[in-house]
mmCIF file of C-alpha atoms in Angstrom:
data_model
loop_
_atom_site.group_PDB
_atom_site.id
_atom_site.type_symbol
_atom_site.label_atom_id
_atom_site.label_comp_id
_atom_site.label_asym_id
_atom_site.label_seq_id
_atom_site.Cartn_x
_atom_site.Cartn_y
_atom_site.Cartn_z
ATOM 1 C CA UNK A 1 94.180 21.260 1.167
ATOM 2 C CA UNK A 2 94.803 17.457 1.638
ATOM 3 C CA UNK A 3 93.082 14.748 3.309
ATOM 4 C CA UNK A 4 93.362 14.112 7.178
ATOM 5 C CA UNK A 5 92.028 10.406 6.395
ATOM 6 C CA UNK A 6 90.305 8.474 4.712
ATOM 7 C CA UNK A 7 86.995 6.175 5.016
ATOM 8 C CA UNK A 8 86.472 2.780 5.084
ATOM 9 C CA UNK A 9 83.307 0.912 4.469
ATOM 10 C CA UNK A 10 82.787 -2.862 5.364
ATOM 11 C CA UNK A 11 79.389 -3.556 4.916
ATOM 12 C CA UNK A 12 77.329 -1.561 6.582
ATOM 13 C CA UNK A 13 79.674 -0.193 8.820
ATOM 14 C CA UNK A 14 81.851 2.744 8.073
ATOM 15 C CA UNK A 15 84.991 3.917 9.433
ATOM 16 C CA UNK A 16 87.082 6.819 9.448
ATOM 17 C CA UNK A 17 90.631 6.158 9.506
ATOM 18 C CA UNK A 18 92.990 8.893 10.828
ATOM 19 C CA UNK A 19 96.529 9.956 9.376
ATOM 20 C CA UNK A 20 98.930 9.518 11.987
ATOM 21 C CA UNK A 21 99.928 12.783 12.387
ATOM 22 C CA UNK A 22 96.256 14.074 13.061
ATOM 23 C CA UNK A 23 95.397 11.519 15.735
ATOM 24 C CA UNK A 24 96.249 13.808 18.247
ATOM 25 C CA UNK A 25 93.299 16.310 17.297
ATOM 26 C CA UNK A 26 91.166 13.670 18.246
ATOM 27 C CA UNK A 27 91.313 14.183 21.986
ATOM 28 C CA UNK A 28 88.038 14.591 23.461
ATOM 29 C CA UNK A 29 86.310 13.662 20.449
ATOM 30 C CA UNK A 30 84.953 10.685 22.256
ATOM 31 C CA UNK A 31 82.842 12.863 24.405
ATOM 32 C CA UNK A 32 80.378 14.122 21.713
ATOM 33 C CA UNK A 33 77.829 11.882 20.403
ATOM 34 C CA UNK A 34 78.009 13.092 16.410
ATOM 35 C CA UNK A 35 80.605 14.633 14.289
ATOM 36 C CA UNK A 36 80.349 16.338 11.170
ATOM 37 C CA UNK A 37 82.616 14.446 8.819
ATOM 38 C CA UNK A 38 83.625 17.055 5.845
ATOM 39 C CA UNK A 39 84.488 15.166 2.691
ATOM 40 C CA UNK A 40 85.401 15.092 -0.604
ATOM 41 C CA UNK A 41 83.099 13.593 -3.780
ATOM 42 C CA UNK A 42 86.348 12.858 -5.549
ATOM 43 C CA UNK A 43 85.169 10.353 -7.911
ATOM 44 C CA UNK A 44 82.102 12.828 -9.146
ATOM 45 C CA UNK A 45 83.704 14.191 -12.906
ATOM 46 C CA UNK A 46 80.708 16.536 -14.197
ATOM 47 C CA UNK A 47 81.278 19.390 -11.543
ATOM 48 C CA UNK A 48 79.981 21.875 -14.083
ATOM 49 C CA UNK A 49 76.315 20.794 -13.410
ATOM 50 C CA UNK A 50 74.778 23.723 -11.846
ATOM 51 C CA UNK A 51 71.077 22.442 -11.879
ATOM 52 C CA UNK A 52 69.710 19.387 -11.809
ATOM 53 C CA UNK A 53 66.077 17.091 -10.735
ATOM 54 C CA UNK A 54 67.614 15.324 -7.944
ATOM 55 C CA UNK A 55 66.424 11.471 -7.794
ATOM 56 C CA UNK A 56 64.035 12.141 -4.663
ATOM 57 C CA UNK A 57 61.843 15.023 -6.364
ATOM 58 C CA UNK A 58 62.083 14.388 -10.093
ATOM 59 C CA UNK A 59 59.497 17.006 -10.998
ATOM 60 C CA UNK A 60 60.951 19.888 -9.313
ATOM 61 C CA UNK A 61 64.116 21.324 -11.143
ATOM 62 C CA UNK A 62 66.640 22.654 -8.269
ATOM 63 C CA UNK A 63 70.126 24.456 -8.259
ATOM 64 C CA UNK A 64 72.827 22.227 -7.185
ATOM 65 C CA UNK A 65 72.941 24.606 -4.084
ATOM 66 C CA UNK A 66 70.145 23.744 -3.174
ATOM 67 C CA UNK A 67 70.642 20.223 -2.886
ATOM 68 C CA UNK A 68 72.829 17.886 -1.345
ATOM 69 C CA UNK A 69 73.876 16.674 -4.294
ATOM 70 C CA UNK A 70 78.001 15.339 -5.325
ATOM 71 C CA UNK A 71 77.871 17.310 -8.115
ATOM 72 C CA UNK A 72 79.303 20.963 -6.955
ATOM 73 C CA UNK A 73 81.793 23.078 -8.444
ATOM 74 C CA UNK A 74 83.802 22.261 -5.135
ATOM 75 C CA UNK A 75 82.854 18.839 -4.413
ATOM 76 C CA UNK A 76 82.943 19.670 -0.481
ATOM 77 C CA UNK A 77 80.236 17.386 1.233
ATOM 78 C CA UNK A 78 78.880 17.068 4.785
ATOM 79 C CA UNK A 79 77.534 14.225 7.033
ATOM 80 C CA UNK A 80 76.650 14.565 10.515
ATOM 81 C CA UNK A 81 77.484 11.067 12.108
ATOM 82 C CA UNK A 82 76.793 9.182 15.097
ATOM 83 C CA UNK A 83 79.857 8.363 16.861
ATOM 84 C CA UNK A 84 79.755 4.594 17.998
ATOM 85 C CA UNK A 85 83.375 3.919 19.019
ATOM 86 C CA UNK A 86 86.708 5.697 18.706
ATOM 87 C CA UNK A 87 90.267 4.255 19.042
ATOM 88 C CA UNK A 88 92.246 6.866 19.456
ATOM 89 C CA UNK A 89 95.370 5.251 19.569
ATOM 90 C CA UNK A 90 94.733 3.702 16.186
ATOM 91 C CA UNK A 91 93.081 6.824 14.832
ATOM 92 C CA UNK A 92 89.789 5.082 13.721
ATOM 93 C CA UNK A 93 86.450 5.948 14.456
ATOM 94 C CA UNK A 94 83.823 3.956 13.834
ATOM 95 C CA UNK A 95 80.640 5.624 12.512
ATOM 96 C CA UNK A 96 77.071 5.561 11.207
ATOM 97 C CA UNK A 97 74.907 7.036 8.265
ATOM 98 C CA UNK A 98 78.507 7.943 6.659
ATOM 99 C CA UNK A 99 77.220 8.691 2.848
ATOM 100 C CA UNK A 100 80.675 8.737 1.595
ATOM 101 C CA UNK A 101 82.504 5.393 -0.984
ATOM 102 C CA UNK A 102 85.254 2.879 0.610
ATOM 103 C CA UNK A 103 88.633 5.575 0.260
ATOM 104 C CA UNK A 104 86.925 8.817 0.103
ATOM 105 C CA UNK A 105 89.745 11.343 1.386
ATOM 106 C CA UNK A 106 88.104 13.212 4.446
ATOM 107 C CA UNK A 107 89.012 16.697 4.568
ATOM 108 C CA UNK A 108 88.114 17.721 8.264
ATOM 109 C CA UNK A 109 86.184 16.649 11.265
ATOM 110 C CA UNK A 110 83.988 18.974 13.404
ATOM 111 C CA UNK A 111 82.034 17.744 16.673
ATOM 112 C CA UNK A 112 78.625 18.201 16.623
ATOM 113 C CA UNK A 113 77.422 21.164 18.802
ATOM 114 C CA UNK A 114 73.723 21.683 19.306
ATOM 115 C CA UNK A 115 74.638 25.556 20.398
ATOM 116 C CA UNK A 116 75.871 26.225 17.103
ATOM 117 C CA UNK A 117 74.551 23.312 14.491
ATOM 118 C CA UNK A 118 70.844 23.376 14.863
ATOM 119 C CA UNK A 119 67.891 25.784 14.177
ATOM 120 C CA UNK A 120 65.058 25.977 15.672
ATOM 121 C CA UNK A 121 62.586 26.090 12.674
ATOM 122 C CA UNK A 122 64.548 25.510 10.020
ATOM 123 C CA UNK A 123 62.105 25.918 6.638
ATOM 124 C CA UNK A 124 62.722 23.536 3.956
ATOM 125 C CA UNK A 125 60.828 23.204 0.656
ATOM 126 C CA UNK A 126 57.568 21.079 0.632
ATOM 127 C CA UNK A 127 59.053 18.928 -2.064
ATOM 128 C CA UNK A 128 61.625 17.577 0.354
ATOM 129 C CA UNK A 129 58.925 17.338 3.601
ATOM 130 C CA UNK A 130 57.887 14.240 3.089
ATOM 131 C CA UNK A 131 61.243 12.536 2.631
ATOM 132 C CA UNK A 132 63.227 12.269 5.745
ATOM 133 C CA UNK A 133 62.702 11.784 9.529
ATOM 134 C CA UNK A 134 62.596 15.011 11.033
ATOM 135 C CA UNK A 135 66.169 14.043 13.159
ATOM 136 C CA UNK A 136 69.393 11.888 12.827
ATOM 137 C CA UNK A 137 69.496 9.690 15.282
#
């Protein structure tokens, strides 16, 4: 497996920047609203962790798969993003709520199909309810 890109942070804003070679597969991106950015957590070292109290419920002991968390045996992470501008000539989308570090190699890209990437009541712990807003925007 190797990296189709990489990411870019300035600031707050957050790019993903295409290898040449892979710009092509971006045709029709532009047309979705959010992709699912698949990345790797290369800098994470202790990938033998396989349970943890992650830093939003601190009482509740979890499994690392059940959490978000770097820390995986396969340090394979997800983001759904908001698409706010593509150049597909340069092969650089710009993005936001990207949780990834300035040069973290993306792995794949996926659009963001409603059909297919939502449930429609999804069940998550009551330790985690109280946490997030109930959609990305």
């Amino acid at each position: 497996m190797s990296p189709i890109g990489y990411a870019k942070r300035e600031g707050i804003d957050a790019f993903l920047e295409i290898d040449g070679k892979y710009i092509p597969g971006l045709k029709e991106l532009d047309n979705f609203s959010h992709v699912m950015v698949l990345w790797l957590a290369d800098k994470i070292e202790n990938r033998n962790m396989l349970q943890m109290y992650p830093p939003y419920s601190m009482n509740t002991l979890t499994g690392v798969f059940a959490t978000r968390a770097e820390y995986r045996p396969n340090p394979i992470a997800v983001t759904t993003c908001k698409i706010l501008d593509i150049d597909e000539e340069k092969g650089i989308i710009r993005v936001a709520n990207l949780d990834a570090v300035d040069g973290t190699p993306i792995i794949d890209l996926k659009p963001y199909m409603p059909p297919f990437d939502r449930v429609k009541e999804p069940e998550i712990p009551k330790w985690l309810s109280f946490l997030w807003p109930e959609w990305v925007h």
